[in-house]
Structure formats: C-alpha cells, structure tokens
CSV table of C-alpha atoms in Angstrom, one decimal:
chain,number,residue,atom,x,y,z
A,1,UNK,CA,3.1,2.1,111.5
A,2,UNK,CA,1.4,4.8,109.2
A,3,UNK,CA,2.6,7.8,110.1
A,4,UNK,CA,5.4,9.0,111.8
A,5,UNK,CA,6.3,12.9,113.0
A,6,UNK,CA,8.2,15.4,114.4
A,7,UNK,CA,7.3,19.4,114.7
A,8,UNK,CA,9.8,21.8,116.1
A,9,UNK,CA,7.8,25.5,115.9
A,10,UNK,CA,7.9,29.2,117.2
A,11,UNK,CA,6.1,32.2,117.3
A,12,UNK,CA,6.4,35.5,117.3
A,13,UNK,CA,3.9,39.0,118.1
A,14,UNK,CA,4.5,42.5,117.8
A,15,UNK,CA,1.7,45.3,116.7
A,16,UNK,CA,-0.9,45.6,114.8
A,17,UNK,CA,-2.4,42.4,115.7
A,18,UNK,CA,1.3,40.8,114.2
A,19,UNK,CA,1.7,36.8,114.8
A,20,UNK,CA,3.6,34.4,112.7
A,21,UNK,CA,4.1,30.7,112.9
A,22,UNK,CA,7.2,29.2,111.6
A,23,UNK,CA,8.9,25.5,111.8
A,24,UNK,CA,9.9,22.4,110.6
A,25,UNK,CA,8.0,18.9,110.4
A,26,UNK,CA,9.7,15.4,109.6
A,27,UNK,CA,7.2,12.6,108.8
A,28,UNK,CA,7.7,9.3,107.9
A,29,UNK,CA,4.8,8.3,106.1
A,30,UNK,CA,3.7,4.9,104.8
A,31,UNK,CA,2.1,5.0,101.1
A,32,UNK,CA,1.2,2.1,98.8
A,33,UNK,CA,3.6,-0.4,100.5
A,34,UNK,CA,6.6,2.2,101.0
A,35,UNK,CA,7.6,4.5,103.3
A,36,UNK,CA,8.8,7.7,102.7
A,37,UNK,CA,10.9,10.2,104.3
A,38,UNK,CA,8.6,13.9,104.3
A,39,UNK,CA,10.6,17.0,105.6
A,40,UNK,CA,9.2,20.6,104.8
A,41,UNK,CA,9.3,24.2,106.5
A,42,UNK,CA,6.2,26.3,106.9
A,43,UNK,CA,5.3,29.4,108.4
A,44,UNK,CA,2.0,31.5,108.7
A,45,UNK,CA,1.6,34.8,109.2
A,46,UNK,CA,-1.1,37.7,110.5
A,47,UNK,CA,-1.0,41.2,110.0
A,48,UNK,CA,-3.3,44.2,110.2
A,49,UNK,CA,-2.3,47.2,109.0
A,50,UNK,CA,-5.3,49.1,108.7
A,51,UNK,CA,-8.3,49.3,111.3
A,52,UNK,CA,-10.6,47.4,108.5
A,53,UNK,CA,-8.0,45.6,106.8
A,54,UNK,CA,-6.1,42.2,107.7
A,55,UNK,CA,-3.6,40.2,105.7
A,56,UNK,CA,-2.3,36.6,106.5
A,57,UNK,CA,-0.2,34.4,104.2
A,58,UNK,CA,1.2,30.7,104.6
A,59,UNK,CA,3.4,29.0,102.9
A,60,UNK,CA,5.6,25.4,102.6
A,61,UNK,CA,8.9,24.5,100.9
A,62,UNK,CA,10.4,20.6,101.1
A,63,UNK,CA,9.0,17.6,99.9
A,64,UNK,CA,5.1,16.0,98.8
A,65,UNK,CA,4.9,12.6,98.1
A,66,UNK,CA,3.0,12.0,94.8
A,67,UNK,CA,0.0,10.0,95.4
A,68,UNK,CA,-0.9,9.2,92.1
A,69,UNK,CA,2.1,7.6,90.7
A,70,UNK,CA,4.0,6.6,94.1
A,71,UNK,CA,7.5,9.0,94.6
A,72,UNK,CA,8.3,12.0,96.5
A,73,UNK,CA,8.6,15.0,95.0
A,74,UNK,CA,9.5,19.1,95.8
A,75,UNK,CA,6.5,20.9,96.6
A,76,UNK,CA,5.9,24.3,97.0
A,77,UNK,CA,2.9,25.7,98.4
A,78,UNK,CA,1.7,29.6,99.0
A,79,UNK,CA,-1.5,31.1,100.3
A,80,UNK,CA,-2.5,34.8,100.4
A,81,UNK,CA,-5.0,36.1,101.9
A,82,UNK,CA,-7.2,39.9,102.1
A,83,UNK,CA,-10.4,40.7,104.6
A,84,UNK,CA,-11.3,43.9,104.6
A,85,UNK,CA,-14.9,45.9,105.5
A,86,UNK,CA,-16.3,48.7,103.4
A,87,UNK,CA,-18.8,50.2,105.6
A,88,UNK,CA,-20.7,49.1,108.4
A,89,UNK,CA,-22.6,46.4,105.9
A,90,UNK,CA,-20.4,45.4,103.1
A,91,UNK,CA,-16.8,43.4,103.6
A,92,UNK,CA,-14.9,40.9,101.5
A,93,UNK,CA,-12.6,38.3,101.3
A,94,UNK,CA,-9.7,37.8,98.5
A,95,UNK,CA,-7.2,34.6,98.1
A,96,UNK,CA,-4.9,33.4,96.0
A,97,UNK,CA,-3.6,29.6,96.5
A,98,UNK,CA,-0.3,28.6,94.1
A,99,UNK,CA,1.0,24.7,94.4
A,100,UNK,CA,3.3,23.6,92.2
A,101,UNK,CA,5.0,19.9,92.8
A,102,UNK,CA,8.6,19.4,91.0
A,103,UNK,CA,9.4,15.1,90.6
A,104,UNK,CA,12.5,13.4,88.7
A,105,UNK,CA,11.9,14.5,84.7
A,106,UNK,CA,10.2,18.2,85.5
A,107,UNK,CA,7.6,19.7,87.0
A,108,UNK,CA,4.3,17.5,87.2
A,109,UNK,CA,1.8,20.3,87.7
A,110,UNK,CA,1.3,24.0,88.7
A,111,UNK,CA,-2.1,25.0,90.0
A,112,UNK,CA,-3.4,28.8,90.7
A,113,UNK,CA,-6.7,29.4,92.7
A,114,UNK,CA,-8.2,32.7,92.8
A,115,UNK,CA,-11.2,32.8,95.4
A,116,UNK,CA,-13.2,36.1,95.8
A,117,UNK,CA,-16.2,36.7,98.2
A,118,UNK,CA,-18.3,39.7,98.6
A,119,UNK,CA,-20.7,40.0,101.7
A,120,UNK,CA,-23.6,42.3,102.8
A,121,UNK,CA,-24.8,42.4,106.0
A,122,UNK,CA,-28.4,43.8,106.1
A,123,UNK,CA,-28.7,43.3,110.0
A,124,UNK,CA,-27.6,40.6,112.8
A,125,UNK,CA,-30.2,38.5,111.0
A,126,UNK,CA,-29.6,38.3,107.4
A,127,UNK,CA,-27.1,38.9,104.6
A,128,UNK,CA,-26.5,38.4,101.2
A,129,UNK,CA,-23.1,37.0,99.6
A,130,UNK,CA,-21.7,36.6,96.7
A,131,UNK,CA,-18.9,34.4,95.9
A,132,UNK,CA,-16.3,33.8,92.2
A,133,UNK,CA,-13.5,30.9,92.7
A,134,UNK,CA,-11.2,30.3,89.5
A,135,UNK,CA,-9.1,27.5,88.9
A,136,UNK,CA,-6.4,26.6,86.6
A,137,UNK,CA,-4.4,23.5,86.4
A,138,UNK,CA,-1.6,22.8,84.4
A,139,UNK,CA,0.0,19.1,84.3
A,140,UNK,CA,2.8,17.0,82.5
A,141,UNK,CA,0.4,13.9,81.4
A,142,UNK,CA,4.1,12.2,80.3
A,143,UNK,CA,5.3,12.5,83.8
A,144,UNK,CA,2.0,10.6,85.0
A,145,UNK,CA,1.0,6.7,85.0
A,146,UNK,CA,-2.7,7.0,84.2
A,147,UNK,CA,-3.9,9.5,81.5
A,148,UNK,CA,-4.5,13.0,82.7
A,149,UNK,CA,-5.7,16.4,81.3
A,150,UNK,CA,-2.7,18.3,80.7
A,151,UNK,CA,-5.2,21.5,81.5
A,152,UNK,CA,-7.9,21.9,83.5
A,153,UNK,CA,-9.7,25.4,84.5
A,154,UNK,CA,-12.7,25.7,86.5
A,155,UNK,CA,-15.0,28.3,87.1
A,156,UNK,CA,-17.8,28.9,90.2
A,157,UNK,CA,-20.2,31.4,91.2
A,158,UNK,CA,-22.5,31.5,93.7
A,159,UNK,CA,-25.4,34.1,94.8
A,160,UNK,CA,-26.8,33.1,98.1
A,161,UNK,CA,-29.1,34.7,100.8
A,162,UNK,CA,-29.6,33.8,104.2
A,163,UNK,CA,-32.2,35.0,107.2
A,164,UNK,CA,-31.9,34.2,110.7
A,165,UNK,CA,-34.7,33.8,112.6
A,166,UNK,CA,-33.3,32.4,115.4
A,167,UNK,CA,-30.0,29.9,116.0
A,168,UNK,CA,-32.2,26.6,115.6
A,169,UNK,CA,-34.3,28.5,112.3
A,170,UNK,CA,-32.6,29.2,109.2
A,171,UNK,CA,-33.8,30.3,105.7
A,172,UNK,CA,-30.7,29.9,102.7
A,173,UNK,CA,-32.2,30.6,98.9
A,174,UNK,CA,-29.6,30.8,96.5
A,175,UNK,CA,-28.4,30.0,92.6
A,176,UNK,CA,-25.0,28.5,92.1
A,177,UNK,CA,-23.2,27.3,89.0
A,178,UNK,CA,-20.1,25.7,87.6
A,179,UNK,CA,-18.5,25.2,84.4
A,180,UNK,CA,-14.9,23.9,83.6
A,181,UNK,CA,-12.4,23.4,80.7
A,182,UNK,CA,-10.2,20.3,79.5
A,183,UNK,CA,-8.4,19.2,77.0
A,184,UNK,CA,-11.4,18.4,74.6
A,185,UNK,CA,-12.6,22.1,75.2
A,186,UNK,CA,-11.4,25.5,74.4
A,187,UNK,CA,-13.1,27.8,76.9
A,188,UNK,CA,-14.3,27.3,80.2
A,189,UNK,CA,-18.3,25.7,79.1
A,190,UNK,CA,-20.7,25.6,81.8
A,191,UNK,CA,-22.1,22.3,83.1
A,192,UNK,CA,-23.8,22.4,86.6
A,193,UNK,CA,-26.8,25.2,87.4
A,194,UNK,CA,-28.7,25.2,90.7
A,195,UNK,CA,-31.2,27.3,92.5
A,196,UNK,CA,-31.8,25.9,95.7
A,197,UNK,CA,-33.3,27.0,99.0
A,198,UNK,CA,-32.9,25.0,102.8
A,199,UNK,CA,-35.3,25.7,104.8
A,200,UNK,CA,-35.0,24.4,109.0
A,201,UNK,CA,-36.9,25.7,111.7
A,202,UNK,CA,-36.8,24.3,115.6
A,203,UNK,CA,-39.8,23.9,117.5
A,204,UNK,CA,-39.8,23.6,121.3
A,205,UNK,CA,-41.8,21.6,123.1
C-alpha cells in the first residue's frame, strides 16, 4: 500500500457569490520505507464583494512529511487571492502563497510567494499580459541532511502577447526573464532571458 485516506468535508453558501470548503483528511502514506500517519484541516473560501472584485483564500494546518530528510513535521500553508477588472479591457490578478514547515529542533523553512498579473484585452481575439512572481525562501541548512542554501529569492517577469485567429490558430510573441539569489550572492542577479514567439495554425482539409 502507498497511500491511504480519509476526507470528512462540508460546505456552505450565502450571498455575494459566498462558498467555503472546510474538513479534515487522514492519510497514511508510505515514504522511503516508512509509513506515516498525515492528518491536517483545510478550508477554501469564495467571496465577492464588489460587482468586479472576487476574493478566495485557502488554507492547511496539521502535519507534512519532510521529503528530503524522511520525518513528519507541522505545516502550515496559506493562500490569498485578488481578481478584479478595471474597465471593460484591463483586469488583474494578485496572490500571496506563505508555507512554513515546523520539524523536531525548529523551523526548517519559511517560504513567501508574491504573484502579480496584469491583463489587457484588446478584443475576443487578442490581449496583452504582463506577469511579476517573487520568491523568498528561508531554510535551517543544520536542520537538513544534504547541504542547502539557507536563502534563496527568485525573481520573474514576463511580457507576452497573444492573437487568436481562430481555436486551432494561435500567434504568442513574448520576452520572459529570471534571475535568483543564494547564498554566494547578495541581490537577486539575473540568469535566464528569452524572447520567444509560437506560432500554430490548423488547416482543414
């Protein structure tokens, strides 16, 4: 056996396009020739509280086994979450991920993600987007088997365009990059930078 599980969940809905998830889930979970015992609470939620605005968060509490040094440990997890439009063209997206995971001797890491996206709808057929994701990463290399950064942050942007000709026929043209920062670095130094375009069209025969 691998895997193991038990959900118990329930929902609720009022207005304002309200809905939350919420339960418990017990695993029993098989990982480098153990099993462990995996019980954690979760619960999503949905709201809308303006006409161009919608909010949703999720979050767990309980236990994570630690892959990469074999234990279990307390994890807790939280996702927020922002779509709104401005206008008939422009509309955006903003998260925010924190996931921190507690083992015997203190806490092993604590990561933040910050995740923006801007987009601009021209017409049905086209739209421009632009997109900034952060990351920062903090862990307790003494607390780990193998050798680890004790920080990492990483940075992404991406500038891409897209036309629609038809389901089947799609233009994308675009420039990304990426750049990141470790222990052997002090600021984030870029590394990766692309302009690409992907081209497909569908002929029928």
């Amino acid at each position: 056996m691998l895997e193991e599980e038990i959900e118990v969940h329930g929902n609720v809905q009022g207005p304002k396009q309200f809905f939350t998830n919420f339960g418990v889930v017990h695993r029993k979970v098989f990982w480098d020739d153990a099993y462990y015992n995996v019980s954690q609470f979760m619960m999503f939620a949905r709201f809308d509280p303006l006409d161009n605005l919608r909010l949703t968060a999720f979050t767990s509490l309980g236990d994570q086994i630690d892959y990469s040094n074999s234990r279990l440990g307390d994890n807790k997890f939280l996702e927020l979450g922002a779509q709104f439009k401005l206008g008939k063209h422009l509309n955006s997206e903003i998260s925010y991920v924190y996931d921190t995971l507690d083992v015997e001797g203190g806490k092993l890491y604590e990561a933040n993600q910050y995740d923006v996206r801007f987009n601009y709808n021209f017409n049905l057929n086209s739209y421009l987007r632009l997109v900034v994701q952060y990351t920062d990463i903090e862990q307790n290399d003494e607390l780990y088997i193998n050798d680890v950064d004790k920080i990492y942050q990483g940075l992404r942007t991406e500038l891409l365009y897209a036309y629609k000709l038809n389901p089947q026929s799609l233009l994308y043209v675009g420039y990304t990059d990426q750049g990141y920062r470790d222990d052997r670095l002090d600021k984030v130094e870029k590394n990766n930078r692309k302009l690409f375009m992907k081209l497909s069209y569908a002929f029928q025969l």
